[in-house]
Structure formats: structure tokens, C-alpha cells
mmCIF file of C-alpha atoms in Angstrom:
data_model
loop_
_atom_site.group_PDB
_atom_site.id
_atom_site.type_symbol
_atom_site.label_atom_id
_atom_site.label_comp_id
_atom_site.label_asym_id
_atom_site.label_seq_id
_atom_site.Cartn_x
_atom_site.Cartn_y
_atom_site.Cartn_z
ATOM 1 C CA UNK A 1 -23.620 -0.624 -2.349
ATOM 2 C CA UNK A 2 -25.730 -2.349 0.273
ATOM 3 C CA UNK A 3 -23.987 -0.623 3.206
ATOM 4 C CA UNK A 4 -24.868 2.851 1.980
ATOM 5 C CA UNK A 5 -28.438 1.808 1.166
ATOM 6 C CA UNK A 6 -28.868 0.777 4.798
ATOM 7 C CA UNK A 7 -27.815 4.206 5.986
ATOM 8 C CA UNK A 8 -30.080 6.048 3.555
ATOM 9 C CA UNK A 9 -33.076 3.890 4.451
ATOM 10 C CA UNK A 10 -33.057 4.809 8.118
ATOM 11 C CA UNK A 11 -36.079 7.018 7.365
ATOM 12 C CA UNK A 12 -37.886 8.706 10.227
ATOM 13 C CA UNK A 13 -37.831 5.878 12.712
ATOM 14 C CA UNK A 14 -37.081 6.648 16.337
ATOM 15 C CA UNK A 15 -33.478 6.152 17.485
ATOM 16 C CA UNK A 16 -34.478 3.013 19.335
ATOM 17 C CA UNK A 17 -36.174 1.591 16.225
ATOM 18 C CA UNK A 18 -33.132 2.450 14.112
ATOM 19 C CA UNK A 19 -30.807 0.738 16.574
ATOM 20 C CA UNK A 20 -33.005 -2.363 16.691
ATOM 21 C CA UNK A 21 -33.243 -2.481 12.899
ATOM 22 C CA UNK A 22 -29.520 -2.315 12.234
ATOM 23 C CA UNK A 23 -28.765 -4.712 15.099
ATOM 24 C CA UNK A 24 -31.238 -7.228 13.652
ATOM 25 C CA UNK A 25 -29.568 -6.876 10.249
ATOM 26 C CA UNK A 26 -26.169 -7.606 11.803
ATOM 27 C CA UNK A 27 -27.557 -10.631 13.642
ATOM 28 C CA UNK A 28 -29.020 -11.947 10.370
ATOM 29 C CA UNK A 29 -25.827 -11.682 8.303
ATOM 30 C CA UNK A 30 -23.771 -13.270 11.079
ATOM 31 C CA UNK A 31 -26.275 -16.105 11.341
ATOM 32 C CA UNK A 32 -26.210 -16.617 7.562
ATOM 33 C CA UNK A 33 -22.414 -16.499 7.321
ATOM 34 C CA UNK A 34 -20.928 -19.556 5.604
ATOM 35 C CA UNK A 35 -18.823 -22.086 7.482
ATOM 36 C CA UNK A 36 -15.117 -21.931 6.686
ATOM 37 C CA UNK A 37 -15.234 -25.570 5.592
ATOM 38 C CA UNK A 38 -17.673 -24.615 2.835
ATOM 39 C CA UNK A 39 -15.453 -21.909 1.334
ATOM 40 C CA UNK A 40 -13.371 -22.399 -1.786
ATOM 41 C CA UNK A 41 -9.892 -23.729 -1.122
ATOM 42 C CA UNK A 42 -7.354 -21.043 -2.004
ATOM 43 C CA UNK A 43 -9.491 -18.114 -0.893
ATOM 44 C CA UNK A 44 -8.515 -15.903 2.039
ATOM 45 C CA UNK A 45 -10.187 -18.020 4.711
ATOM 46 C CA UNK A 46 -8.036 -16.757 7.598
ATOM 47 C CA UNK A 47 -8.887 -13.148 6.781
ATOM 48 C CA UNK A 48 -12.566 -14.096 6.473
ATOM 49 C CA UNK A 49 -12.515 -15.697 9.919
ATOM 50 C CA UNK A 50 -10.755 -12.697 11.447
ATOM 51 C CA UNK A 51 -13.300 -10.224 10.040
ATOM 52 C CA UNK A 52 -16.251 -12.413 11.007
ATOM 53 C CA UNK A 53 -14.953 -12.577 14.571
ATOM 54 C CA UNK A 54 -14.709 -8.766 14.644
ATOM 55 C CA UNK A 55 -18.312 -8.561 13.409
ATOM 56 C CA UNK A 56 -19.421 -10.853 16.230
ATOM 57 C CA UNK A 57 -17.618 -8.736 18.821
ATOM 58 C CA UNK A 58 -19.258 -5.610 17.425
ATOM 59 C CA UNK A 59 -22.632 -7.372 17.682
ATOM 60 C CA UNK A 60 -22.030 -8.093 21.372
ATOM 61 C CA UNK A 61 -21.109 -4.443 22.038
ATOM 62 C CA UNK A 62 -24.159 -3.216 20.111
ATOM 63 C CA UNK A 63 -26.495 -5.428 22.168
ATOM 64 C CA UNK A 64 -24.965 -4.236 25.409
ATOM 65 C CA UNK A 65 -25.283 -0.582 24.362
ATOM 66 C CA UNK A 66 -28.925 -1.029 23.355
ATOM 67 C CA UNK A 67 -29.708 -2.730 26.637
ATOM 68 C CA UNK A 68 -28.463 0.418 28.409
ATOM 69 C CA UNK A 69 -30.505 2.684 26.079
ATOM 70 C CA UNK A 70 -27.357 3.952 24.384
ATOM 71 C CA UNK A 71 -28.992 3.890 20.962
ATOM 72 C CA UNK A 72 -26.415 6.017 19.165
ATOM 73 C CA UNK A 73 -23.543 3.873 20.420
ATOM 74 C CA UNK A 74 -25.470 0.711 19.529
ATOM 75 C CA UNK A 75 -25.960 1.926 15.951
ATOM 76 C CA UNK A 76 -22.266 2.750 15.630
ATOM 77 C CA UNK A 77 -21.213 -0.701 16.843
ATOM 78 C CA UNK A 78 -23.737 -2.402 14.566
ATOM 79 C CA UNK A 79 -22.623 -0.436 11.511
ATOM 80 C CA UNK A 80 -19.020 -1.251 12.301
ATOM 81 C CA UNK A 81 -19.963 -4.917 12.583
ATOM 82 C CA UNK A 82 -21.728 -4.798 9.219
ATOM 83 C CA UNK A 83 -18.619 -3.226 7.684
ATOM 84 C CA UNK A 84 -16.461 -6.022 9.106
ATOM 85 C CA UNK A 85 -18.874 -8.575 7.666
ATOM 86 C CA UNK A 86 -18.769 -6.995 4.214
ATOM 87 C CA UNK A 87 -14.971 -7.135 4.301
ATOM 88 C CA UNK A 88 -15.255 -10.773 5.414
ATOM 89 C CA UNK A 89 -17.406 -11.521 2.358
ATOM 90 C CA UNK A 90 -14.794 -9.957 0.093
ATOM 91 C CA UNK A 91 -12.103 -12.184 1.606
ATOM 92 C CA UNK A 92 -14.350 -15.254 1.417
ATOM 93 C CA UNK A 93 -14.948 -14.851 -2.310
ATOM 94 C CA UNK A 94 -11.531 -13.561 -3.375
ATOM 95 C CA UNK A 95 -9.268 -16.089 -5.005
ATOM 96 C CA UNK A 96 -5.612 -15.871 -4.002
ATOM 97 C CA UNK A 97 -4.486 -15.399 -7.586
ATOM 98 C CA UNK A 98 -0.847 -14.488 -8.344
ATOM 99 C CA UNK A 99 -0.209 -10.758 -8.226
ATOM 100 C CA UNK A 100 2.451 -8.829 -10.109
ATOM 101 C CA UNK A 101 4.359 -6.289 -8.032
ATOM 102 C CA UNK A 102 4.419 -4.025 -11.079
ATOM 103 C CA UNK A 103 0.628 -4.061 -11.475
ATOM 104 C CA UNK A 104 -1.286 -0.842 -10.842
ATOM 105 C CA UNK A 105 -4.667 -1.945 -9.535
ATOM 106 C CA UNK A 106 -6.724 1.211 -9.265
ATOM 107 C CA UNK A 107 -6.887 3.860 -11.967
ATOM 108 C CA UNK A 108 -10.187 5.611 -11.247
ATOM 109 C CA UNK A 109 -9.689 9.259 -10.261
ATOM 110 C CA UNK A 110 -11.051 10.419 -6.931
ATOM 111 C CA UNK A 111 -14.734 11.148 -7.395
ATOM 112 C CA UNK A 112 -16.601 13.776 -5.418
ATOM 113 C CA UNK A 113 -19.162 11.194 -4.342
ATOM 114 C CA UNK A 114 -18.742 10.157 -0.712
ATOM 115 C CA UNK A 115 -19.831 6.601 -1.479
ATOM 116 C CA UNK A 116 -17.278 6.155 -4.260
ATOM 117 C CA UNK A 117 -14.331 7.526 -2.323
ATOM 118 C CA UNK A 118 -15.129 5.304 0.670
ATOM 119 C CA UNK A 119 -15.414 2.272 -1.607
ATOM 120 C CA UNK A 120 -12.090 3.219 -3.201
ATOM 121 C CA UNK A 121 -10.377 3.380 0.193
ATOM 122 C CA UNK A 122 -11.922 0.049 1.196
ATOM 123 C CA UNK A 123 -10.674 -1.529 -2.028
ATOM 124 C CA UNK A 124 -7.189 -0.088 -1.496
ATOM 125 C CA UNK A 125 -6.957 -1.679 1.956
ATOM 126 C CA UNK A 126 -8.080 -5.023 0.541
ATOM 127 C CA UNK A 127 -5.487 -4.818 -2.256
ATOM 128 C CA UNK A 128 -2.716 -4.184 0.267
ATOM 129 C CA UNK A 129 -3.895 -7.169 2.295
ATOM 130 C CA UNK A 130 -3.951 -9.346 -0.818
ATOM 131 C CA UNK A 131 -0.340 -8.397 -1.551
ATOM 132 C CA UNK A 132 0.720 -9.121 2.029
ATOM 133 C CA UNK A 133 -1.016 -12.509 1.988
ATOM 134 C CA UNK A 134 0.261 -13.539 -1.434
ATOM 135 C CA UNK A 135 3.897 -12.565 -0.844
ATOM 136 C CA UNK A 136 3.783 -13.643 2.823
ATOM 137 C CA UNK A 137 5.212 -10.289 3.892
ATOM 138 C CA UNK A 138 6.126 -9.753 7.539
ATOM 139 C CA UNK A 139 5.218 -6.124 8.127
ATOM 140 C CA UNK A 140 7.551 -3.906 10.105
ATOM 141 C CA UNK A 141 6.166 -2.264 13.220
ATOM 142 C CA UNK A 142 6.044 1.078 11.410
ATOM 143 C CA UNK A 143 4.039 -0.252 8.457
ATOM 144 C CA UNK A 144 1.663 -2.126 10.770
ATOM 145 C CA UNK A 145 1.024 1.168 12.543
ATOM 146 C CA UNK A 146 0.369 2.973 9.251
ATOM 147 C CA UNK A 147 -1.975 0.244 7.995
ATOM 148 C CA UNK A 148 -3.919 0.227 11.275
ATOM 149 C CA UNK A 149 -4.247 4.000 11.028
ATOM 150 C CA UNK A 150 -5.643 3.705 7.499
ATOM 151 C CA UNK A 151 -8.277 1.208 8.683
ATOM 152 C CA UNK A 152 -9.301 3.673 11.394
ATOM 153 C CA UNK A 153 -9.478 6.410 8.758
ATOM 154 C CA UNK A 154 -11.866 4.220 6.753
ATOM 155 C CA UNK A 155 -14.095 3.778 9.814
ATOM 156 C CA UNK A 156 -13.991 7.515 10.521
ATOM 157 C CA UNK A 157 -15.006 8.275 6.936
ATOM 158 C CA UNK A 158 -17.922 5.836 7.133
ATOM 159 C CA UNK A 159 -19.118 7.227 10.447
ATOM 160 C CA UNK A 160 -18.873 10.781 9.077
ATOM 161 C CA UNK A 161 -20.964 9.720 6.093
ATOM 162 C CA UNK A 162 -23.498 8.039 8.383
ATOM 163 C CA UNK A 163 -23.873 11.236 10.405
ATOM 164 C CA UNK A 164 -24.525 13.127 7.132
ATOM 165 C CA UNK A 165 -23.025 16.337 8.517
ATOM 166 C CA UNK A 166 -24.368 19.037 6.186
ATOM 167 C CA UNK A 167 -22.303 21.698 7.946
ATOM 168 C CA UNK A 168 -19.103 20.287 6.456
ATOM 169 C CA UNK A 169 -19.881 18.290 3.291
ATOM 170 C CA UNK A 170 -16.178 17.801 2.467
ATOM 171 C CA UNK A 171 -15.316 16.005 5.702
ATOM 172 C CA UNK A 172 -15.822 12.510 4.229
ATOM 173 C CA UNK A 173 -13.797 13.285 1.109
ATOM 174 C CA UNK A 174 -10.958 14.888 3.068
ATOM 175 C CA UNK A 175 -10.821 12.046 5.593
ATOM 176 C CA UNK A 176 -10.748 9.328 2.927
ATOM 177 C CA UNK A 177 -8.233 11.205 0.765
ATOM 178 C CA UNK A 178 -5.693 11.150 3.602
ATOM 179 C CA UNK A 179 -6.191 7.384 3.871
ATOM 180 C CA UNK A 180 -5.763 6.889 0.118
ATOM 181 C CA UNK A 181 -2.462 8.770 0.095
ATOM 182 C CA UNK A 182 -1.117 6.641 2.939
ATOM 183 C CA UNK A 183 -2.271 3.531 1.056
ATOM 184 C CA UNK A 184 -0.141 4.732 -1.860
ATOM 185 C CA UNK A 185 2.866 4.991 0.486
ATOM 186 C CA UNK A 186 2.296 1.577 2.115
ATOM 187 C CA UNK A 187 1.861 -0.185 -1.216
ATOM 188 C CA UNK A 188 5.001 1.423 -2.681
ATOM 189 C CA UNK A 189 6.954 0.409 0.440
ATOM 190 C CA UNK A 190 5.864 -3.214 -0.027
ATOM 191 C CA UNK A 191 5.750 -3.618 -3.812
ATOM 192 C CA UNK A 192 8.131 -0.915 -5.084
ATOM 193 C CA UNK A 193 5.354 0.372 -7.354
ATOM 194 C CA UNK A 194 2.311 2.614 -7.246
ATOM 195 C CA UNK A 195 -1.218 1.684 -6.270
ATOM 196 C CA UNK A 196 -2.484 4.805 -8.033
ATOM 197 C CA UNK A 197 -1.119 6.605 -11.087
ATOM 198 C CA UNK A 198 -0.663 10.204 -9.820
ATOM 199 C CA UNK A 199 -1.470 11.736 -13.218
ATOM 200 C CA UNK A 200 -4.934 10.137 -13.097
ATOM 201 C CA UNK A 201 -5.807 11.729 -9.760
ATOM 202 C CA UNK A 202 -7.381 15.147 -9.213
ATOM 203 C CA UNK A 203 -4.934 17.956 -9.974
ATOM 204 C CA UNK A 204 -5.042 19.280 -6.392
ATOM 205 C CA UNK A 205 -3.681 16.009 -4.945
ATOM 206 C CA UNK A 206 -1.363 14.768 -7.699
ATOM 207 C CA UNK A 207 1.700 16.049 -5.883
ATOM 208 C CA UNK A 208 0.654 14.215 -2.716
ATOM 209 C CA UNK A 209 0.186 10.906 -4.534
ATOM 210 C CA UNK A 210 3.530 11.358 -6.314
ATOM 211 C CA UNK A 211 5.291 12.125 -3.021
ATOM 212 C CA UNK A 212 3.683 9.077 -1.382
ATOM 213 C CA UNK A 213 4.935 6.929 -4.278
ATOM 214 C CA UNK A 214 8.470 8.357 -4.190
ATOM 215 C CA UNK A 215 8.647 8.124 -0.385
ATOM 216 C CA UNK A 216 7.413 4.529 -0.428
ATOM 217 C CA UNK A 217 10.004 3.537 -3.025
ATOM 218 C CA UNK A 218 12.755 5.194 -0.977
ATOM 219 C CA UNK A 219 11.554 3.230 2.084
ATOM 220 C CA UNK A 220 11.453 -0.081 0.181
ATOM 221 C CA UNK A 221 12.669 -2.693 2.659
ATOM 222 C CA UNK A 222 15.206 -4.515 0.465
ATOM 223 C CA UNK A 223 17.800 -1.778 0.284
ATOM 224 C CA UNK A 224 16.946 1.262 2.395
ATOM 225 C CA UNK A 225 16.655 -0.404 5.796
ATOM 226 C CA UNK A 226 20.170 -1.865 5.659
ATOM 227 C CA UNK A 227 21.720 1.629 5.574
ATOM 228 C CA UNK A 228 23.043 3.324 8.730
ATOM 229 C CA UNK A 229 20.502 5.816 10.019
ATOM 230 C CA UNK A 230 17.878 4.696 7.482
ATOM 231 C CA UNK A 231 15.084 4.471 10.065
ATOM 232 C CA UNK A 232 15.435 8.100 11.110
ATOM 233 C CA UNK A 233 15.602 9.231 7.464
ATOM 234 C CA UNK A 234 12.446 7.274 6.603
ATOM 235 C CA UNK A 235 10.697 8.674 9.687
ATOM 236 C CA UNK A 236 11.601 12.210 8.566
ATOM 237 C CA UNK A 237 10.280 11.405 5.091
ATOM 238 C CA UNK A 238 6.977 10.174 6.549
ATOM 239 C CA UNK A 239 6.711 13.385 8.571
ATOM 240 C CA UNK A 240 7.059 15.420 5.369
ATOM 241 C CA UNK A 241 4.265 13.356 3.805
ATOM 242 C CA UNK A 242 1.926 13.832 6.775
ATOM 243 C CA UNK A 243 2.736 17.546 6.932
ATOM 244 C CA UNK A 244 1.889 17.885 3.242
ATOM 245 C CA UNK A 245 -1.431 16.082 3.796
ATOM 246 C CA UNK A 246 -2.228 18.305 6.782
ATOM 247 C CA UNK A 247 -1.488 21.434 4.747
ATOM 248 C CA UNK A 248 -3.798 20.192 1.970
ATOM 249 C CA UNK A 249 -6.617 19.506 4.438
ATOM 250 C CA UNK A 250 -6.173 22.990 5.897
ATOM 251 C CA UNK A 251 -6.329 24.578 2.432
ATOM 252 C CA UNK A 252 -2.714 25.764 2.650
ATOM 253 C CA UNK A 253 -1.640 25.185 -0.963
ATOM 254 C CA UNK A 254 1.717 26.941 -0.552
ATOM 255 C CA UNK A 255 2.551 24.922 2.558
ATOM 256 C CA UNK A 256 1.554 21.686 0.826
ATOM 257 C CA UNK A 257 3.764 22.444 -2.183
ATOM 258 C CA UNK A 258 6.703 23.257 0.084
ATOM 259 C CA UNK A 259 6.388 19.984 2.000
ATOM 260 C CA UNK A 260 5.980 18.028 -1.255
ATOM 261 C CA UNK A 261 9.148 19.673 -2.594
ATOM 262 C CA UNK A 262 11.107 18.928 0.597
ATOM 263 C CA UNK A 263 9.829 15.351 0.690
ATOM 264 C CA UNK A 264 10.808 14.772 -2.926
ATOM 265 C CA UNK A 265 14.336 16.042 -2.253
ATOM 266 C CA UNK A 266 14.610 13.834 0.840
ATOM 267 C CA UNK A 267 13.335 10.703 -0.938
ATOM 268 C CA UNK A 268 15.714 11.194 -3.872
ATOM 269 C CA UNK A 269 18.636 11.728 -1.489
ATOM 270 C CA UNK A 270 17.777 8.537 0.411
ATOM 271 C CA UNK A 271 17.521 6.606 -2.852
ATOM 272 C CA UNK A 272 20.925 7.871 -4.029
ATOM 273 C CA UNK A 273 22.544 6.950 -0.713
ATOM 274 C CA UNK A 274 21.061 3.448 -0.888
ATOM 275 C CA UNK A 275 22.292 3.016 -4.444
ATOM 276 C CA UNK A 276 25.826 4.104 -3.585
ATOM 277 C CA UNK A 277 25.897 1.794 -0.562
ATOM 278 C CA UNK A 278 24.775 -1.057 -2.778
ATOM 279 C CA UNK A 279 27.424 -0.274 -5.388
ATOM 280 C CA UNK A 280 30.081 -0.344 -2.677
ATOM 281 C CA UNK A 281 29.128 -3.991 -1.983
ATOM 282 C CA UNK A 282 27.329 -5.255 -5.106
ATOM 283 C CA UNK A 283 27.380 -8.931 -4.057
ATOM 284 C CA UNK A 284 26.069 -8.434 -0.523
ATOM 285 C CA UNK A 285 27.316 -10.999 1.992
ATOM 286 C CA UNK A 286 28.257 -13.558 -0.646
ATOM 287 C CA UNK A 287 31.964 -14.545 -0.702
ATOM 288 C CA UNK A 288 33.933 -15.935 -3.603
ATOM 289 C CA UNK A 289 35.855 -19.161 -3.288
ATOM 290 C CA UNK A 290 38.661 -18.391 -5.721
ATOM 291 C CA UNK A 291 40.740 -21.441 -4.859
ATOM 292 C CA UNK A 292 38.010 -23.835 -6.021
ATOM 293 C CA UNK A 293 36.709 -21.836 -8.986
ATOM 294 C CA UNK A 294 39.974 -20.522 -10.443
ATOM 295 C CA UNK A 295 39.854 -18.768 -13.776
ATOM 296 C CA UNK A 296 36.070 -19.020 -14.156
ATOM 297 C CA UNK A 297 35.664 -17.017 -10.934
ATOM 298 C CA UNK A 298 38.081 -14.402 -12.285
ATOM 299 C CA UNK A 299 35.788 -14.030 -15.293
ATOM 300 C CA UNK A 300 32.868 -13.571 -12.935
ATOM 301 C CA UNK A 301 34.790 -10.880 -11.054
ATOM 302 C CA UNK A 302 35.429 -9.034 -14.305
ATOM 303 C CA UNK A 303 31.726 -9.315 -15.153
ATOM 304 C CA UNK A 304 30.840 -7.932 -11.704
ATOM 305 C CA UNK A 305 33.220 -5.016 -12.237
ATOM 306 C CA UNK A 306 31.739 -4.328 -15.678
ATOM 307 C CA UNK A 307 28.187 -4.411 -14.289
ATOM 308 C CA UNK A 308 29.228 -2.138 -11.433
ATOM 309 C CA UNK A 309 30.703 0.425 -13.842
ATOM 310 C CA UNK A 310 27.640 0.242 -16.085
ATOM 311 C CA UNK A 311 25.304 0.747 -13.131
ATOM 312 C CA UNK A 312 27.392 3.688 -11.908
ATOM 313 C CA UNK A 313 27.218 5.286 -15.360
ATOM 314 C CA UNK A 314 23.434 4.802 -15.493
ATOM 315 C CA UNK A 315 23.056 6.380 -12.048
ATOM 316 C CA UNK A 316 25.070 9.400 -13.164
ATOM 317 C CA UNK A 317 22.927 9.850 -16.270
ATOM 318 C CA UNK A 318 19.683 9.455 -14.336
ATOM 319 C CA UNK A 319 20.716 11.967 -11.690
ATOM 320 C CA UNK A 320 21.833 14.446 -14.341
ATOM 321 C CA UNK A 321 18.941 14.212 -16.792
ATOM 322 C CA UNK A 322 15.896 12.574 -15.142
ATOM 323 C CA UNK A 323 13.552 14.992 -13.350
ATOM 324 C CA UNK A 324 12.197 12.277 -10.994
ATOM 325 C CA UNK A 325 14.766 9.433 -10.898
ATOM 326 C CA UNK A 326 13.518 7.604 -7.786
ATOM 327 C CA UNK A 327 11.618 4.847 -9.640
ATOM 328 C CA UNK A 328 14.429 4.203 -12.129
ATOM 329 C CA UNK A 329 17.027 4.102 -9.338
ATOM 330 C CA UNK A 330 14.836 1.684 -7.388
ATOM 331 C CA UNK A 331 14.573 -0.652 -10.388
ATOM 332 C CA UNK A 332 18.325 -0.599 -10.913
ATOM 333 C CA UNK A 333 18.963 -1.331 -7.232
ATOM 334 C CA UNK A 334 16.553 -4.245 -7.301
ATOM 335 C CA UNK A 335 18.147 -5.637 -10.461
ATOM 336 C CA UNK A 336 21.618 -5.465 -8.893
ATOM 337 C CA UNK A 337 20.481 -7.498 -5.912
ATOM 338 C CA UNK A 338 18.697 -10.039 -8.103
ATOM 339 C CA UNK A 339 21.751 -10.478 -10.331
ATOM 340 C CA UNK A 340 23.873 -11.308 -7.268
ATOM 341 C CA UNK A 341 21.216 -13.734 -6.009
ATOM 342 C CA UNK A 342 20.942 -15.274 -9.486
ATOM 343 C CA UNK A 343 24.663 -16.071 -9.554
ATOM 344 C CA UNK A 344 24.421 -17.793 -6.184
ATOM 345 C CA UNK A 345 21.344 -19.760 -7.298
ATOM 346 C CA UNK A 346 23.168 -20.961 -10.421
ATOM 347 C CA UNK A 347 26.250 -22.029 -8.415
ATOM 348 C CA UNK A 348 23.952 -23.954 -6.073
ATOM 349 C CA UNK A 349 22.012 -25.400 -9.045
ATOM 350 C CA UNK A 350 18.769 -24.074 -7.615
ATOM 351 C CA UNK A 351 17.093 -23.750 -10.997
ATOM 352 C CA UNK A 352 13.620 -22.938 -9.716
ATOM 353 C CA UNK A 353 14.909 -19.924 -7.821
ATOM 354 C CA UNK A 354 17.130 -18.978 -10.755
ATOM 355 C CA UNK A 355 14.148 -18.929 -13.129
ATOM 356 C CA UNK A 356 12.195 -16.682 -10.764
ATOM 357 C CA UNK A 357 15.166 -14.312 -10.429
ATOM 358 C CA UNK A 358 15.583 -14.115 -14.202
ATOM 359 C CA UNK A 359 11.943 -13.078 -14.531
ATOM 360 C CA UNK A 360 12.375 -10.550 -11.728
ATOM 361 C CA UNK A 361 15.387 -9.041 -13.514
ATOM 362 C CA UNK A 362 13.331 -8.780 -16.693
ATOM 363 C CA UNK A 363 10.589 -6.949 -14.776
ATOM 364 C CA UNK A 364 13.103 -4.510 -13.331
ATOM 365 C CA UNK A 365 14.645 -4.014 -16.760
ATOM 366 C CA UNK A 366 11.220 -3.264 -18.232
ATOM 367 C CA UNK A 367 10.591 -0.566 -15.628
ATOM 368 C CA UNK A 368 14.079 0.895 -16.107
ATOM 369 C CA UNK A 369 13.725 0.874 -19.907
ATOM 370 C CA UNK A 370 10.392 2.698 -19.693
ATOM 371 C CA UNK A 371 11.919 5.344 -17.421
ATOM 372 C CA UNK A 372 14.913 5.803 -19.730
ATOM 373 C CA UNK A 373 12.606 6.060 -22.747
ATOM 374 C CA UNK A 374 10.588 8.722 -20.940
ATOM 375 C CA UNK A 375 13.776 10.583 -20.081
ATOM 376 C CA UNK A 376 15.209 10.506 -23.613
ATOM 377 C CA UNK A 377 11.871 11.628 -25.059
ATOM 378 C CA UNK A 378 12.136 14.892 -23.114
ATOM 379 C CA UNK A 379 13.019 18.048 -25.101
ATOM 380 C CA UNK A 380 16.702 18.809 -25.338
ATOM 381 C CA UNK A 381 17.945 15.216 -24.861
#
């Protein structure tokens, strides 16, 4: 990658020469940046403009630092500006293609190479931004804070790599790993699915990636946040996740496993509570007009009751036999909400929305079926 080549090619120049070199490089890429009017329609132009503006601000800070003979600070600002520009280029040339919320984007295990793990974290951040842009998601204050923290983690990892600290060669890997795990949580909170398959990650961190996935699903906005006390429960769950990460970074394997175990119990409990709350009011705020609909509405009520009983039976089976039921419970909860929305869309003759809801129900059913198949394939069932 060009960014890492720049760092490695610093050579034996004096600090002032290094600062001037990287500042000149930043000035060149900013000067050669394309105009927004020349970019492809449908690409992430707003994100490109935002990153380019950040690169320009970093350039101004780097010039000021160099003018005051603060060469180290100038280099840091310039490198940060070059990073912003590289992210801007990604946005400029990325087509806003439809994304599936059930798609797992990244399957490459964490590599020991500092360059690869930083690139993986950078890609994860971009994927989260693509999802936010495509689905027009309004992030909660908590998720905005987490995403901002991950971006800072990326910058810390890059700066650690640039310093090439031989006294602690694992510092880049450890820093980026924490960011990757939080990316897993953020993505699951937004998409109700995993960004990384835990089984494909290094054995030492599989439990952390699984906990981040389970915690993110439990915090999924559509059903958890409507529960009384949900915010405090989600905050406690996030604390378990951070404590597990801290224990891993400190080499405390026993502590990490304990926090992963506690977090898994907490996430499953939150998911069960959300499911039961949803079953208590399966149609949400929708009200039935029985006077106008008569017998046909009675049939719908019987269908709702049948679906409610079926869902309750599935929940009981999952809780009894599935070792990790959070994903299956999440799919069932989502399907319940979509079924209620589908009925309203049909009554209102909103066929476009109805078609989208039917497809969403099929997606949920596919996830649920895969989880049930995995459960029934286990020994003794």
C-alpha cells in the first residue's frame, strides 16, 4: 500500500527533510484531487468532500508546525492528512451499490503483519460507513461515540506503526485488534449480522468476536431500545465487552474468558426479554378496526394468535436446545415485526413496501432455518 511505502522510504534524511518531503506529498495529492463535479454520480461524494476537507486542515496544521520547527508534529499532521486523502479516494471511487444486511464482508483472519491488520481495520470502518450511507441510518449518540473511538484507534495504530517501536512489536496488532472487535459490535448493532465470522479469526480472539456479535445483536435498535431500562442493560453489556478486550490486551486469559462468559449471559438475557416484550404486543402500535373489517379481521386475529403461539414454541425450543440462541432469537423478532408491518402495508395497498417486507421476512427465515438446522445437527437432538 502506498501509505506504508511512504513510511518505509523515509531513509536517513534529517527530521526537517522528512517533514518537508511528506508535507510536499500531501500538498501534491490535495492539488491533484478531482473536483466533485467530475466524480461518478452515485458514488459517495459527500464522504469524499468531508475527508478531503480534513486532509486540507491537516495540511494547514503541518505547515504551521514546520514553520515553528516542530518537525515531528508536522510529520504527524501530514501523515494524518495523507490518510484522510486515501480514505477520500476510496469514497470517490466506491459505487453506492445495494448492500445486504446478511452479507459478511470480511473473512480474512487477522494476520500478524502490521500493514495487513491496519488495512483490515480501515476497510471495516469504510464498510460500516457504506452501510450507514446506503440505509440512511441515523446513529444514536452511543454508536457515534463508538465509531469515533474506532477511527481514533485506527490513527493510533498507524502512528504506532510509523514510530516503528521495536521495544513493543505487538502494540500495532493489539491496538488494531481492539478496533476490529468494536467494529464487529457496531456492525451487528446496525445490521443484525456479523462483519467477521468468529470461527475464521485467530483462536485467541474468537470469543471476543463472538461476544461482540452477540452483544451487537442484543443492542439492535429495532427491538431492544423500546424496552424499559434497555439503555442501562446495553451499557452494562458494552462494559463487559471492553473489560474482556482489556483483559486480552493485558494477557489475562482467565479474566477475558470470565468477561466473555458474563457478557454472553447478559446478551442472551437481554434478547429473551426483548422477545417476550414483543410477544406481549406482537402488532406494535397498530389497532384493529373490527367494525369495518368484520369476520375477515377475526380471521386475522386467529392468524396472529397462531403465529404468536408458534413463535413462543420456537423460543422455548431455542432456549432449551440451542447453545447460542441470540442470532436465531434476533431473526425471529425481526420477522415478527415485519409480519405486522406487512399486514398494515397490504391493508393500505402499499405494494412496494409489501414486496420489500416479504423479502425481508424471507431473509429472516433463511437465517432462522440455518440456525435451527445447526441446532438439530448437534449430537443428541
